mmCIF file of N, CA and C in Angstrom:
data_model
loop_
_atom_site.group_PDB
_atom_site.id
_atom_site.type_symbol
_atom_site.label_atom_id
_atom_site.label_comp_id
_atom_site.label_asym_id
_atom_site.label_seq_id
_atom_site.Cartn_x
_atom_site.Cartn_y
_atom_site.Cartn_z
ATOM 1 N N UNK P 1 140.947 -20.846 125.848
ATOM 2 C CA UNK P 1 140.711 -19.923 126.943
ATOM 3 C C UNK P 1 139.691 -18.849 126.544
ATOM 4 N N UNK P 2 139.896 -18.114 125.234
ATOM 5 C CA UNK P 2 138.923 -17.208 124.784
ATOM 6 C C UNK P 2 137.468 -17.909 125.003
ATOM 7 N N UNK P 3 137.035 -18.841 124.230
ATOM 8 C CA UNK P 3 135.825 -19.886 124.033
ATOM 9 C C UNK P 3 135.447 -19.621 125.886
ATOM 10 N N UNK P 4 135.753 -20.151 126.986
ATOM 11 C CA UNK P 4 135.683 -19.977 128.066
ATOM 12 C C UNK P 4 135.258 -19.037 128.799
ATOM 13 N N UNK P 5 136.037 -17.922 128.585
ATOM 14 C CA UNK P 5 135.598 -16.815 128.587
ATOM 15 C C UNK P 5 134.005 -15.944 128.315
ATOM 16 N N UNK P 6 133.933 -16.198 127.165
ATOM 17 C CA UNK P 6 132.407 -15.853 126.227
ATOM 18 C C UNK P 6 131.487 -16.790 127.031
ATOM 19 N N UNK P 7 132.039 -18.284 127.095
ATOM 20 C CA UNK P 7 130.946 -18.900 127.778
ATOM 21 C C UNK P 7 130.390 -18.138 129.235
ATOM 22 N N UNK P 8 131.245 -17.764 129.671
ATOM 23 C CA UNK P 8 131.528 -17.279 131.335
ATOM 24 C C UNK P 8 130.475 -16.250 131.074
ATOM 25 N N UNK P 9 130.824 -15.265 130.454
ATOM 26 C CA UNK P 9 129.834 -14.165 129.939
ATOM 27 C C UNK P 9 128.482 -13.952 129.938
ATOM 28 N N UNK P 10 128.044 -15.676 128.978
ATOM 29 C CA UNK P 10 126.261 -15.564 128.677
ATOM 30 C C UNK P 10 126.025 -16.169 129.809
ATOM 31 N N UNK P 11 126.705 -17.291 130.410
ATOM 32 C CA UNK P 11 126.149 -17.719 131.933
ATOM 33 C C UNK P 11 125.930 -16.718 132.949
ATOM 34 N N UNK P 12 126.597 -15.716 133.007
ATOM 35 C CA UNK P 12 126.445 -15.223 134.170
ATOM 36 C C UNK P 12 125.485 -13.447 133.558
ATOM 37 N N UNK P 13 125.070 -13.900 132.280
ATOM 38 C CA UNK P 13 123.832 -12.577 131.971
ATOM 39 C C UNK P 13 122.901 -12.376 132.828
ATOM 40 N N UNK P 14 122.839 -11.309 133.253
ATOM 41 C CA UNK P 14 121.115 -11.017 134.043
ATOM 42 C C UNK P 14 120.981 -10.452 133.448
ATOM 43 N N UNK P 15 119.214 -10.447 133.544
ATOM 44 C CA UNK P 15 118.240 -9.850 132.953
ATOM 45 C C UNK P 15 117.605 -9.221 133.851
ATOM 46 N N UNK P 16 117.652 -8.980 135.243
ATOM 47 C CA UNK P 16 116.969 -8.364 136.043
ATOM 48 C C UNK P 16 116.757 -7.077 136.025
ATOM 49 N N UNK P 17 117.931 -6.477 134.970
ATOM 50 C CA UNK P 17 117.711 -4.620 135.326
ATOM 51 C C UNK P 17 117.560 -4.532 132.811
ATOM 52 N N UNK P 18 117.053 -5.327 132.652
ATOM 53 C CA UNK P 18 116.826 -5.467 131.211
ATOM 54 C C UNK P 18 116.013 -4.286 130.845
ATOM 55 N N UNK P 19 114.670 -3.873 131.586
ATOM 56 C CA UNK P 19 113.838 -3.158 131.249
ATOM 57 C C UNK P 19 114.143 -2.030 131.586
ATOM 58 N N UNK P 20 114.848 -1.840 132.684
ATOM 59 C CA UNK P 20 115.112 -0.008 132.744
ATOM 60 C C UNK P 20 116.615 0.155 131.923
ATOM 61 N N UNK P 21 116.959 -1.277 131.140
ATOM 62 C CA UNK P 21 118.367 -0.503 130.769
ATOM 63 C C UNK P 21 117.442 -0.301 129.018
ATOM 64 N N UNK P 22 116.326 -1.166 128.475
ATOM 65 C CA UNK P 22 115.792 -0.648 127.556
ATOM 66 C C UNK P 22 115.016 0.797 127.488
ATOM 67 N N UNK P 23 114.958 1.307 128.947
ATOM 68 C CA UNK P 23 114.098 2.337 129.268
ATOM 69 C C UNK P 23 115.008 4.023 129.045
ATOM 70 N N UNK P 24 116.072 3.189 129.380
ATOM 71 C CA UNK P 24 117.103 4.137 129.246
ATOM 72 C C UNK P 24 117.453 4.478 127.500
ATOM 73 N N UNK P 25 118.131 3.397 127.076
ATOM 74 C CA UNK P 25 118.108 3.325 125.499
ATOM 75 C C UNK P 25 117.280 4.053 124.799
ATOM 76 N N UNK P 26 115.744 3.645 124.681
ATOM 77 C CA UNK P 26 114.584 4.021 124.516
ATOM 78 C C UNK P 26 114.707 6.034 124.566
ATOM 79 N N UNK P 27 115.465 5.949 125.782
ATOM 80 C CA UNK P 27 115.261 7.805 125.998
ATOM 81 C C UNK P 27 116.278 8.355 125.080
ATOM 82 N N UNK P 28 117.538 7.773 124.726
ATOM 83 C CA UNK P 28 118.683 7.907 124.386
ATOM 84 C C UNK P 28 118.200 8.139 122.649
ATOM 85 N N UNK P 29 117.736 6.841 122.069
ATOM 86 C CA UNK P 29 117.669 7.103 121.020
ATOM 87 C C UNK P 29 116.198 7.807 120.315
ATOM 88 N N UNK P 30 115.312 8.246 121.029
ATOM 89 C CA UNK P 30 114.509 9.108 120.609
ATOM 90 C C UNK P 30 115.142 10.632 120.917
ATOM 91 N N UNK P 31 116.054 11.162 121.503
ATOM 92 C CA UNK P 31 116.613 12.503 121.219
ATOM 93 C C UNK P 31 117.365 12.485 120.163
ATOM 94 N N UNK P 32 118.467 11.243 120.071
ATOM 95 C CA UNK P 32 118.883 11.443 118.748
ATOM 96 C C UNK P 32 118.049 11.221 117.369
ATOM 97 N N UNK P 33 117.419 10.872 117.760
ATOM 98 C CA UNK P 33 116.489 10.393 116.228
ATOM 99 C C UNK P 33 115.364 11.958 115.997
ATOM 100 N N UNK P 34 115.172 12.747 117.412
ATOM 101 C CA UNK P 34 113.892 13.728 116.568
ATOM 102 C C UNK P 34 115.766 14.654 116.406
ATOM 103 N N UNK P 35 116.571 14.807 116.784
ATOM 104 C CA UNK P 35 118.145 15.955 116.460
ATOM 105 C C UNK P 35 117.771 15.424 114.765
ATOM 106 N N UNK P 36 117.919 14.424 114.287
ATOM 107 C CA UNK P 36 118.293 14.174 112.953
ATOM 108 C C UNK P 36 116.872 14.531 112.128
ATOM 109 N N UNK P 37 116.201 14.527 113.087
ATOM 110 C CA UNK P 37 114.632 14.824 112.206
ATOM 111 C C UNK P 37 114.344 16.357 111.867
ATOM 112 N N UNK P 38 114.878 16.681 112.991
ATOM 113 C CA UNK P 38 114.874 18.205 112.912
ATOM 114 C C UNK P 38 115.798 18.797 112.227
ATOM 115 N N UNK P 39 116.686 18.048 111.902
ATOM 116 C CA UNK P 39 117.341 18.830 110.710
ATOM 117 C C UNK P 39 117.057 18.265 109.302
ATOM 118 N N UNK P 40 116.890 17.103 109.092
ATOM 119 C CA UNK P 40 116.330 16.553 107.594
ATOM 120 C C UNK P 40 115.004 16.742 107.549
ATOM 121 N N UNK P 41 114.427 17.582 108.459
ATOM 122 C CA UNK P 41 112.739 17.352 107.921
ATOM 123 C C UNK P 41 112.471 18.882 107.014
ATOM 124 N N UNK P 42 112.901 19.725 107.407
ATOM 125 C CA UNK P 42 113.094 21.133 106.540
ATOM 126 C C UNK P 42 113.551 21.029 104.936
ATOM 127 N N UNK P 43 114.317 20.298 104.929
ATOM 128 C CA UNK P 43 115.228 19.976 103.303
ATOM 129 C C UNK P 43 114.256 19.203 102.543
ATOM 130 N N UNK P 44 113.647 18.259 103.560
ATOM 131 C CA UNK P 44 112.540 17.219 102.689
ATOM 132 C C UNK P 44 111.599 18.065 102.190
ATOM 133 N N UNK P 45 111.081 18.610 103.097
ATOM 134 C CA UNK P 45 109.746 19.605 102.706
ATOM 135 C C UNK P 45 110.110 20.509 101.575
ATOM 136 N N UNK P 46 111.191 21.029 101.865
ATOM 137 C CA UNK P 46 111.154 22.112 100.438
ATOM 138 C C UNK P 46 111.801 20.903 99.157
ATOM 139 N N UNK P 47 112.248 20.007 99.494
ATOM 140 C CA UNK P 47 112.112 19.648 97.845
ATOM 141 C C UNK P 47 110.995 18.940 97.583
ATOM 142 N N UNK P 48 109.907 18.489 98.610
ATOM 143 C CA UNK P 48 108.992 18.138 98.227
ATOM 144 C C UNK P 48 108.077 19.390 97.387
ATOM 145 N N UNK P 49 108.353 20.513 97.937
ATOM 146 C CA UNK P 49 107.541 21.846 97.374
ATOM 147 C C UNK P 49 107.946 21.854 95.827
ATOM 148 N N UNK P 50 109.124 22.055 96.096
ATOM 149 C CA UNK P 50 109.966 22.568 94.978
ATOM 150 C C UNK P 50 109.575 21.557 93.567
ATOM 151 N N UNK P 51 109.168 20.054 94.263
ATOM 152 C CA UNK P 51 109.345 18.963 93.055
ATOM 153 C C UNK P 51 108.066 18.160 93.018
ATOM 154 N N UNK P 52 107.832 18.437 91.787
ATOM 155 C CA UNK P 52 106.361 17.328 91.607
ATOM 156 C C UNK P 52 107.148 15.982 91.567
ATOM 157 N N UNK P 53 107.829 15.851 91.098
ATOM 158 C CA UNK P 53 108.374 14.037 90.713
ATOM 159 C C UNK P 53 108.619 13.878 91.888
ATOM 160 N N UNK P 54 109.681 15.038 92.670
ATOM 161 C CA UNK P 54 110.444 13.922 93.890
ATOM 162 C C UNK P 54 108.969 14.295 95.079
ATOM 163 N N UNK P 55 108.063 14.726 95.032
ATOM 164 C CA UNK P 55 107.086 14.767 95.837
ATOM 165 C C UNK P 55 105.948 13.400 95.159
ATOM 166 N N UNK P 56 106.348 12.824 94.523
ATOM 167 C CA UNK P 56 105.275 12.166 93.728
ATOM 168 C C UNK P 56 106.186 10.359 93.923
ATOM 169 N N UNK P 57 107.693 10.396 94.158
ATOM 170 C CA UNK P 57 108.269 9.942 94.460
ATOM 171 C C UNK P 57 108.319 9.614 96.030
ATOM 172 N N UNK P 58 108.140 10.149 96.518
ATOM 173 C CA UNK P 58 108.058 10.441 98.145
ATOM 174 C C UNK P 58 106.638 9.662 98.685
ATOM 175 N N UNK P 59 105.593 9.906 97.706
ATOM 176 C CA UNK P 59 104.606 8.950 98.149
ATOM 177 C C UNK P 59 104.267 7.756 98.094
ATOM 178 N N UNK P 60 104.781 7.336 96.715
ATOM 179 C CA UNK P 60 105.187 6.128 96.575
ATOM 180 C C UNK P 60 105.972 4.968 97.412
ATOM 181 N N UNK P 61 107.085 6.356 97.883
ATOM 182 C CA UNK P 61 107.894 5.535 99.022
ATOM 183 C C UNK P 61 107.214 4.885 100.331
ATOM 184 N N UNK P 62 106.592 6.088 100.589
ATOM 185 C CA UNK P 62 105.856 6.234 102.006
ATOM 186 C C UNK P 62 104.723 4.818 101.763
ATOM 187 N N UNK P 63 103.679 4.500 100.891
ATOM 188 C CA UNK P 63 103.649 4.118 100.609
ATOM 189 C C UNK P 63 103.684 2.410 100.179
ATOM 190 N N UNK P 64 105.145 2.197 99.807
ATOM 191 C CA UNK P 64 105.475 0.932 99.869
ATOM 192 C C UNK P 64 106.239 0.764 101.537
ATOM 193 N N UNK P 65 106.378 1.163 101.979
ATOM 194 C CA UNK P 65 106.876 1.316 103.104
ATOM 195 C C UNK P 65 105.758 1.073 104.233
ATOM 196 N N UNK P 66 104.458 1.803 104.052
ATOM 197 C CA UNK P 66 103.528 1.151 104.816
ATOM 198 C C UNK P 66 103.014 -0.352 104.308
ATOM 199 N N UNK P 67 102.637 -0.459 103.506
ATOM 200 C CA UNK P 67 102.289 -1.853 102.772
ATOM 201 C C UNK P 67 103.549 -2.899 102.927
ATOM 202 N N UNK P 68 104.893 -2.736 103.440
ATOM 203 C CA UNK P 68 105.223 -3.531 103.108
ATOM 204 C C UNK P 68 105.773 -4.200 105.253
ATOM 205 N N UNK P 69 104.929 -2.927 105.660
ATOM 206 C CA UNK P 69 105.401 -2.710 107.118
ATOM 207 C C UNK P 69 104.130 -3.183 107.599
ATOM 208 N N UNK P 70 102.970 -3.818 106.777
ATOM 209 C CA UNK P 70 101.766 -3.623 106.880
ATOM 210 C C UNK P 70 100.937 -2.539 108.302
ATOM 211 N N UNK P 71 101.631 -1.431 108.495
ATOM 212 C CA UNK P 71 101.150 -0.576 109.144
ATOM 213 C C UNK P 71 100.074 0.683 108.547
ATOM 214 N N UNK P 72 98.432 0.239 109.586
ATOM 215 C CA UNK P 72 97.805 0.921 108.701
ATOM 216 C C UNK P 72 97.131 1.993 110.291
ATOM 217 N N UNK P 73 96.571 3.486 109.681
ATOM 218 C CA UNK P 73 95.949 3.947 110.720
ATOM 219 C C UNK P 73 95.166 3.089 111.350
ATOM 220 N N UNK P 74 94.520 3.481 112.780
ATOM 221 C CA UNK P 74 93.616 2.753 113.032
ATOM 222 C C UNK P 74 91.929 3.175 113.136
ATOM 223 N N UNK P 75 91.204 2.943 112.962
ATOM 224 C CA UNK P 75 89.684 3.829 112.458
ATOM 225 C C UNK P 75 89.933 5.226 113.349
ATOM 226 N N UNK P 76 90.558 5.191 114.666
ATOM 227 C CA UNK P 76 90.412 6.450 115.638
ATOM 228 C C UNK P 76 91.240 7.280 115.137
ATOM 229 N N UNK P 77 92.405 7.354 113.847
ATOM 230 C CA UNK P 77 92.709 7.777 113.802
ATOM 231 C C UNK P 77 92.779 8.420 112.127
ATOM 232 N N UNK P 78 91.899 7.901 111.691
ATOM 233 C CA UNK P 78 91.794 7.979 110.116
ATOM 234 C C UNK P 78 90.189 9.200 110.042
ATOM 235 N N UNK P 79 89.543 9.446 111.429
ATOM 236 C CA UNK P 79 88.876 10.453 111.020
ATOM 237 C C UNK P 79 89.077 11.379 111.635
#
């Protein structure tokens, strides 16, 4: 009966309201994400001040993180 059920579920998925329910999401989790930015971005900065290693560490990260995201500026935005 469970199995049945679930099936019942994906058969009867719409997708018709998909994009405004991603539109919604989308709004949802960019307030929570700059709330958490705005409070960890102050702490980062001063130990980046405070620290040659963990500032020297930090770039590295950033870093492998672009290279490995292969995300690079794009010319309009690199001058």
């Amino acid at each position: 009966m469970r199995s049945t059920f679930w099936l019942f579920l994906i058969v009867e998925l719409d997708m018709s309201k998909f994009s405004e329910a991603m539109r919604i999401y989308e709004s949802l989790r960019v307030d929570r994400v700059c709330g958490v930015l705005t409070r960890a971005l102050p702490s980062m900065q001063k130990r980046r001040a405070e620290s040659k290693l963990y500032n020297a560490w930090r770039e590295a990260s950033i870093n492998a993180q672009v290279w490995a995201m292969e995300t690079r500026r794009s010319p309009k935005e690199s001058t």
